[in-house]
Amino acid sequence: MIPSEAQIRSLTEKILNLSSADSAVVHISAADNANLRFANNDITSNASQNLLSLSISSNFGTRSASVTWNQTDEHSLREAVLRSEQMARISPENPEFMPPLAAQEYQKPNSFSATTAASGPDELAAWLQVAIDSTRAAKVDGAGFLTLKTSASAMATSAGLFVYEPSTVIDFSITARTHQGNGSGWASLQVTDSQNLSLKNTADRAVQKALDSRKPSALSAARYPVVLEASAARNLISLLLWSLNRRSSDEKRSFLNHLAEGDPQGQQLFGSKASLFSDPTYQQAPASIYSGSGLPCQRTDWIKDGTLRNLHCGRFWAKKQKIQAVPHANNLIMPGEHQSLEKLISQVDRGILITRLWYLRMVQPQTLLYTGLTRDGTFLIENGKITRPVNNFRFNQSPTNVLKNLVASGRPERVLGSEGSMPMHIPPLLVNDFHFSSVSDAV
Amino acid sequence: MKRRTFLHQATASGIIASQLSHNLVHAQSDDSSSVNLSQLFSTLSGQVLSQAKKLGASFAEFRIGRDTSESIHTREKAVQGVNFSADSGCCVRVLVDGAWGFAASHAIEKNEVRQLTQTAIAIAKQQQGKRLHVVNLESLNAWQDQWQMPMQIDPFSVTLEEKADRLLHINDRALAAGAKFCRSGLVQVREEKWLANSVGSRIEQSRVRLRPYFSVTLLDEKKGGFASRDSLAAPRGSGYEYFKEYDFDSEVVQAVEEAKEKLAAPGVKAGLKDLVIHPTNLWLTIHESIGHPTELDRALGYEANFAGTSFVKPELLDKLQYASELVTVRADRTQANGLSTVAYDDDGVKTAGQEFNIIDKGRFTNYQMALGQASLIGREHSNGCAYADSFSSFPLQRMPNISLQPGADDSVTADTLISDVEDGIYIVGSGSWSIDQQRYNFQFTGQTFHKIKNGKLDGMYKDVAYQGNSVEFWNACDGLAGPSTYELGGAFNCGKGRPTQSAPVSHGAVPARFRQLQVLNTQQEAGA
């Protein structure tokens, strides 16, 4: 059971009362995790984790240091505060120091489900068995991960800020592979409330992909129109989001300086169908209501109809530039056009359907060029229909070009990407001129 | 089964009076700090193992872990972050009727540990009657031992001022040499583990690692654009002496000069070229194209959903010509300064004596293995490759230090290899990396790309990446430099498993030459 708001408030007050610094900031997170990994249609590890993290940043003038620890006995609290103060006193002055925030107005968090929080390893095992039964029945090898995380996080400052939020999240992903290793499929989901779980549907999608992708035929790497399923779209779009940074742009070392003359904010840099925003209370993908510095997270338009509307900007840089600070996004929403996947596919004469992307890494920051690969379901589209599975590809592609070349989009989904699990509600995308650089033999 | 409360320790009368206190003491002086956890370990391990046995475990393990870290991050004239972290906790792993159960908690306390054992047993028993296969463990030796990584200067004994001064000095030199921006930092970690198992092992271990870094950036004020060059200093399993003795003064000035040259350099023409690859780049290629494909759990499908499987199928053992005959690649968790170096792995297997060749004169000869895997490929026992990145993590098969062995002739250097290249590139430093989920197709960049024309270096290229297929790449190796050119690279953060675990690992290499590899122009790839 995660600690209540009253318990956490009491703990933060206890820590702040121990502080003799000019100012201090406390963060607490507590998590009760249940994890199930499975492979070859059997559970491989089955874990329960009871975790806690406390941190204090102590400040003397502009000197600052932080200590993180995970014990709550009196001596540990005292020692942690003392150590952070000792470290802060001998730390160099930080010309970019910003004092802790006072009390803020936050939205009401909605990323917690009491039913889900009451679940544990027993429920998890029962939910997963349905998925394993699907892969066994289809005579394919199922492998995947199901995790339930119930957590509470809080922040308090000596200037009077206090914020607490509980959350629950269930992540599930599954790979189905044929015994012969000649076909592979993948599917995933993420929910806040276990009542929205549909592991069987997710497993069945992965199984069908595996069966459909058997014996892929050879296709050369080239530039093709692609239909990126929601997971693949999520991967690429999130890479763009992380790079929307005001300070880098002002310092002339951002890809934005390559895209635009002068201040990129307010310029039409992407296709007119590209819109991205964050909203911590967005019902289909709720997220944390506060940022690491304590700023309230509000609905923020990043890109609206192709125009860059906002860049993330930290408090120091905002003060220096005399502009408003903009906290990092905690979730990302792309409204989409709600076209069906079949409708997107029907618009492609000759192109590729991509289920999942893998191992995306920055190649060239100047152009925001990323590389990565397709996996677990790559299909040729001809004359508006999927005609056959094809080999996987390596791509070299900038997510800026994905939004520049965006033709149409589907119904947003809350699925997982290859790495990271930030809540996102992203549609499948039809994108022109996607650059595949070489062929991969991997299945 | 019941879930536990998070604030258990705050309300418990508590065997553990002040865990952090000991962490903090430990951070400041190296004595006496382990006493508290050692005592707890002695007290609790017997309780866990007997309780687990009583509840039906055929194998049980109790582990306490404590990770202490300190980091300083700077930018130009400012110290932007000073952080200290001390996390401790414990876990119970049991095998019941061929199924694993695992439970972990930050609270190292009698009642909590009793609950952990019950939980681990219960979740293992959930699988009764539902499994297709059971886990079979090989026999394990029992060890009673204590091991501390040798080092000269404990980095936790060095003042923050000393570290911050050194880092800001690096930045000052970079700015004086013409850099527009410079960031630098030092991350240090102490990892301590206490392991007891039902075989009879009682093992205490402690090791330290360091990751110093800097990165300089220059702008082209006239044409626009920017270029960066990162430090070539590798993270190491070393004491503070490594940071102190590394010649950052010279390297940062060289880095600025190279970034200037890169900014003005012509883009490479894409096509086939010979490459001479420096160890500061090749370590990462070894990691991705040899290290990961030869993990047995991947080959058997256990990582299929995330990290992936492998093109190196078990039937290729002792058959696959992975590389040219020049190439021998050795796994060794006893290597000095190695990030994976430790006396016992997290399954309780002694690493000394388990060193092995993965590739022997080009031939694939062995996988990396953890407990319960060897019999699946007809081998007798694990080769000591288990690691758990925290007290709360289930041990997985992770990489030992995996290194390319030097060529026999010590007179051969990078220059010797370059002298036999007509049209090629000498690549130094690691950059971007990516490889497919079965480890065939890879793409890497680097820090600097030196043009080779008719056996000599002739300026620099920019916008370079090389692509290859693992087996074709290693079979294209036709030259290795000698032992005196050997360097250790590595990373703190190799990711694997779910929840993702981060493992430190080193890879040694010498300069090596590869014929006719595909080189890309990244600017053209971007369509810019």
PDB file of C-alpha atoms in Angstrom, chain B residues 261-394:
ATOM      1  CA  GLU B 261      38.865  20.941 -37.837  1.00  0.00           C
ATOM      2  CA  LYS B 262      35.629  18.928 -37.945  1.00  0.00           C
ATOM      3  CA  LEU B 263      33.580  22.087 -38.361  1.00  0.00           C
ATOM      4  CA  ALA B 264      35.575  23.013 -41.473  1.00  0.00           C
ATOM      5  CA  ALA B 265      36.030  19.489 -42.839  1.00  0.00           C
ATOM      6  CA  PRO B 266      34.408  18.259 -46.063  1.00  0.00           C
ATOM      7  CA  GLY B 267      31.619  15.691 -45.859  1.00  0.00           C
ATOM      8  CA  VAL B 268      32.637  12.154 -46.661  1.00  0.00           C
ATOM      9  CA  LYS B 269      31.672  10.631 -49.996  1.00  0.00           C
ATOM     10  CA  ALA B 270      29.492   7.613 -49.282  1.00  0.00           C
ATOM     11  CA  GLY B 271      30.761   4.245 -50.506  1.00  0.00           C
ATOM     12  CA  LEU B 272      33.051   1.358 -49.681  1.00  0.00           C
ATOM     13  CA  LYS B 273      36.194   2.232 -47.775  1.00  0.00           C
ATOM     14  CA  ASP B 274      38.852   0.559 -45.642  1.00  0.00           C
ATOM     15  CA  LEU B 275      38.581   1.506 -41.990  1.00  0.00           C
ATOM     16  CA  VAL B 276      41.171   1.573 -39.256  1.00  0.00           C
ATOM     17  CA  ILE B 277      39.259   1.725 -36.005  1.00  0.00           C
ATOM     18  CA  HIS B 278      40.760   2.950 -32.755  1.00  0.00           C
ATOM     19  CA  PRO B 279      39.944   1.114 -29.472  1.00  0.00           C
ATOM     20  CA  THR B 280      37.967   4.177 -28.299  1.00  0.00           C
ATOM     21  CA  ASN B 281      35.492   3.389 -31.079  1.00  0.00           C
ATOM     22  CA  LEU B 282      35.926  -0.367 -31.485  1.00  0.00           C
ATOM     23  CA  TRP B 283      34.973  -1.198 -27.884  1.00  0.00           C
ATOM     24  CA  LEU B 284      31.382  -0.279 -28.656  1.00  0.00           C
ATOM     25  CA  THR B 285      31.326  -2.285 -31.872  1.00  0.00           C
ATOM     26  CA  ILE B 286      32.605  -5.291 -29.900  1.00  0.00           C
ATOM     27  CA  HIS B 287      29.901  -4.708 -27.308  1.00  0.00           C
ATOM     28  CA  GLU B 288      27.061  -4.614 -29.810  1.00  0.00           C
ATOM     29  CA  SER B 289      28.183  -7.089 -32.456  1.00  0.00           C
ATOM     30  CA  ILE B 290      29.929  -9.731 -30.283  1.00  0.00           C
ATOM     31  CA  GLY B 291      28.907  -9.093 -26.684  1.00  0.00           C
ATOM     32  CA  HIS B 292      25.146  -9.076 -27.073  1.00  0.00           C
ATOM     33  CA  PRO B 293      24.776 -11.767 -29.769  1.00  0.00           C
ATOM     34  CA  THR B 294      26.638 -14.300 -27.619  1.00  0.00           C
ATOM     35  CA  GLU B 295      24.394 -13.971 -24.576  1.00  0.00           C
ATOM     36  CA  LEU B 296      22.795 -17.369 -24.138  1.00  0.00           C
ATOM     37  CA  ASP B 297      19.526 -16.058 -22.745  1.00  0.00           C
ATOM     38  CA  ARG B 298      19.036 -14.042 -25.933  1.00  0.00           C
ATOM     39  CA  ALA B 299      19.894 -16.999 -28.130  1.00  0.00           C
ATOM     40  CA  LEU B 300      17.304 -19.087 -26.254  1.00  0.00           C
ATOM     41  CA  GLY B 301      14.556 -16.491 -26.640  1.00  0.00           C
ATOM     42  CA  TYR B 302      14.367 -15.181 -23.062  1.00  0.00           C
ATOM     43  CA  GLU B 303      14.900 -11.572 -24.152  1.00  0.00           C
ATOM     44  CA  ALA B 304      12.769 -11.776 -27.301  1.00  0.00           C
ATOM     45  CA  ASN B 305      10.319  -9.082 -26.267  1.00  0.00           C
ATOM     46  CA  PHE B 306      12.802  -6.276 -25.606  1.00  0.00           C
ATOM     47  CA  ALA B 307      16.540  -6.695 -26.208  1.00  0.00           C
ATOM     48  CA  GLY B 308      15.790  -9.310 -28.842  1.00  0.00           C
ATOM     49  CA  THR B 309      17.132 -12.713 -29.833  1.00  0.00           C
ATOM     50  CA  SER B 310      20.391 -13.507 -31.646  1.00  0.00           C
ATOM     51  CA  PHE B 311      21.647 -14.685 -34.981  1.00  0.00           C
ATOM     52  CA  VAL B 312      24.085 -16.883 -33.032  1.00  0.00           C
ATOM     53  CA  LYS B 313      21.936 -19.977 -32.624  1.00  0.00           C
ATOM     54  CA  PRO B 314      23.112 -22.763 -30.289  1.00  0.00           C
ATOM     55  CA  GLU B 315      23.692 -25.084 -33.259  1.00  0.00           C
ATOM     56  CA  LEU B 316      26.441 -22.691 -34.400  1.00  0.00           C
ATOM     57  CA  LEU B 317      28.524 -23.361 -31.280  1.00  0.00           C
ATOM     58  CA  ASP B 318      32.055 -24.394 -32.302  1.00  0.00           C
ATOM     59  CA  LYS B 319      31.035 -24.074 -35.975  1.00  0.00           C
ATOM     60  CA  LEU B 320      30.417 -20.449 -36.877  1.00  0.00           C
ATOM     61  CA  GLN B 321      33.376 -18.622 -38.434  1.00  0.00           C
ATOM     62  CA  TYR B 322      32.411 -15.407 -36.674  1.00  0.00           C
ATOM     63  CA  ALA B 323      35.570 -13.523 -37.610  1.00  0.00           C
ATOM     64  CA  SER B 324      38.823 -13.786 -39.460  1.00  0.00           C
ATOM     65  CA  GLU B 325      41.471 -16.031 -37.914  1.00  0.00           C
ATOM     66  CA  LEU B 326      43.263 -13.005 -36.476  1.00  0.00           C
ATOM     67  CA  VAL B 327      40.403 -12.396 -34.079  1.00  0.00           C
ATOM     68  CA  THR B 328      40.220 -13.836 -30.584  1.00  0.00           C
ATOM     69  CA  VAL B 329      37.736 -12.326 -28.157  1.00  0.00           C
ATOM     70  CA  ARG B 330      37.980 -13.157 -24.469  1.00  0.00           C
ATOM     71  CA  ALA B 331      35.532 -12.823 -21.586  1.00  0.00           C
ATOM     72  CA  ASP B 332      37.135 -12.089 -18.238  1.00  0.00           C
ATOM     73  CA  ARG B 333      35.579 -10.768 -15.020  1.00  0.00           C
ATOM     74  CA  THR B 334      38.950 -10.645 -13.267  1.00  0.00           C
ATOM     75  CA  GLN B 335      40.518  -8.048 -15.593  1.00  0.00           C
ATOM     76  CA  ALA B 336      42.157  -5.089 -13.806  1.00  0.00           C
ATOM     77  CA  ASN B 337      40.052  -1.899 -14.037  1.00  0.00           C
ATOM     78  CA  GLY B 338      37.225  -3.727 -15.777  1.00  0.00           C
ATOM     79  CA  LEU B 339      33.751  -2.399 -15.050  1.00  0.00           C
ATOM     80  CA  SER B 340      32.400  -5.941 -14.885  1.00  0.00           C
ATOM     81  CA  THR B 341      35.257  -7.172 -12.707  1.00  0.00           C
ATOM     82  CA  VAL B 342      34.139  -8.851  -9.492  1.00  0.00           C
ATOM     83  CA  ALA B 343      35.186 -11.930  -7.522  1.00  0.00           C
ATOM     84  CA  TYR B 344      31.765 -13.636  -7.548  1.00  0.00           C
ATOM     85  CA  ASP B 345      28.831 -13.090  -9.832  1.00  0.00           C
ATOM     86  CA  ASP B 346      25.323 -12.519  -8.476  1.00  0.00           C
ATOM     87  CA  ASP B 347      24.559 -16.232  -8.688  1.00  0.00           C
ATOM     88  CA  GLY B 348      27.475 -16.860  -6.310  1.00  0.00           C
ATOM     89  CA  VAL B 349      29.804 -18.270  -8.970  1.00  0.00           C
ATOM     90  CA  LYS B 350      33.515 -17.542  -8.519  1.00  0.00           C
ATOM     91  CA  THR B 351      34.757 -15.676 -11.572  1.00  0.00           C
ATOM     92  CA  ALA B 352      38.446 -16.579 -11.347  1.00  0.00           C
ATOM     93  CA  GLY B 353      38.889 -19.699 -13.419  1.00  0.00           C
ATOM     94  CA  GLN B 354      35.782 -18.973 -15.494  1.00  0.00           C
ATOM     95  CA  GLU B 355      37.550 -16.766 -18.078  1.00  0.00           C
ATOM     96  CA  PHE B 356      36.744 -18.023 -21.554  1.00  0.00           C
ATOM     97  CA  ASN B 357      37.133 -17.272 -25.228  1.00  0.00           C
ATOM     98  CA  ILE B 358      33.921 -16.327 -26.986  1.00  0.00           C
ATOM     99  CA  ILE B 359      35.723 -16.281 -30.305  1.00  0.00           C
ATOM    100  CA  ASP B 360      38.911 -18.284 -30.708  1.00  0.00           C
ATOM    101  CA  LYS B 361      40.895 -17.513 -33.871  1.00  0.00           C
ATOM    102  CA  GLY B 362      37.692 -16.488 -35.553  1.00  0.00           C
ATOM    103  CA  ARG B 363      35.582 -19.451 -34.422  1.00  0.00           C
ATOM    104  CA  PHE B 364      32.599 -19.007 -32.086  1.00  0.00           C
ATOM    105  CA  THR B 365      33.329 -21.176 -29.040  1.00  0.00           C
ATOM    106  CA  ASN B 366      31.191 -20.169 -26.074  1.00  0.00           C
ATOM    107  CA  TYR B 367      28.207 -18.208 -24.793  1.00  0.00           C
ATOM    108  CA  GLN B 368      27.907 -16.050 -21.709  1.00  0.00           C
ATOM    109  CA  MET B 369      25.741 -17.863 -19.165  1.00  0.00           C
ATOM    110  CA  ALA B 370      23.968 -17.415 -15.846  1.00  0.00           C
ATOM    111  CA  LEU B 371      22.596 -20.010 -13.441  1.00  0.00           C
ATOM    112  CA  GLY B 372      20.239 -22.619 -14.846  1.00  0.00           C
ATOM    113  CA  GLN B 373      21.156 -22.133 -18.500  1.00  0.00           C
ATOM    114  CA  ALA B 374      24.220 -24.311 -19.158  1.00  0.00           C
ATOM    115  CA  SER B 375      22.373 -27.602 -19.422  1.00  0.00           C
ATOM    116  CA  LEU B 376      20.199 -26.177 -22.179  1.00  0.00           C
ATOM    117  CA  ILE B 377      23.218 -26.241 -24.520  1.00  0.00           C
ATOM    118  CA  GLY B 378      24.872 -29.315 -23.077  1.00  0.00           C
ATOM    119  CA  ARG B 379      27.388 -27.504 -20.903  1.00  0.00           C
ATOM    120  CA  GLU B 380      28.006 -28.323 -17.269  1.00  0.00           C
ATOM    121  CA  HIS B 381      27.847 -25.010 -15.493  1.00  0.00           C
ATOM    122  CA  SER B 382      27.486 -21.258 -15.718  1.00  0.00           C
ATOM    123  CA  ASN B 383      30.555 -19.192 -16.511  1.00  0.00           C
ATOM    124  CA  GLY B 384      29.907 -16.487 -13.924  1.00  0.00           C
ATOM    125  CA  CYS B 385      28.011 -13.912 -15.976  1.00  0.00           C
ATOM    126  CA  ALA B 386      25.094 -13.043 -13.659  1.00  0.00           C
ATOM    127  CA  TYR B 387      24.492  -9.492 -12.463  1.00  0.00           C
ATOM    128  CA  ALA B 388      21.678  -7.626 -10.712  1.00  0.00           C
ATOM    129  CA  ASP B 389      21.892  -3.856 -10.885  1.00  0.00           C
ATOM    130  CA  SER B 390      20.212  -3.249  -7.530  1.00  0.00           C
ATOM    131  CA  PHE B 391      19.007  -4.997  -4.402  1.00  0.00           C
ATOM    132  CA  SER B 392      15.573  -4.902  -6.022  1.00  0.00           C
ATOM    133  CA  SER B 393      16.622  -6.585  -9.288  1.00  0.00           C
ATOM    134  CA  PHE B 394      16.442 -10.211 -10.345  1.00  0.00           C
TER     135      PHE B 394
END
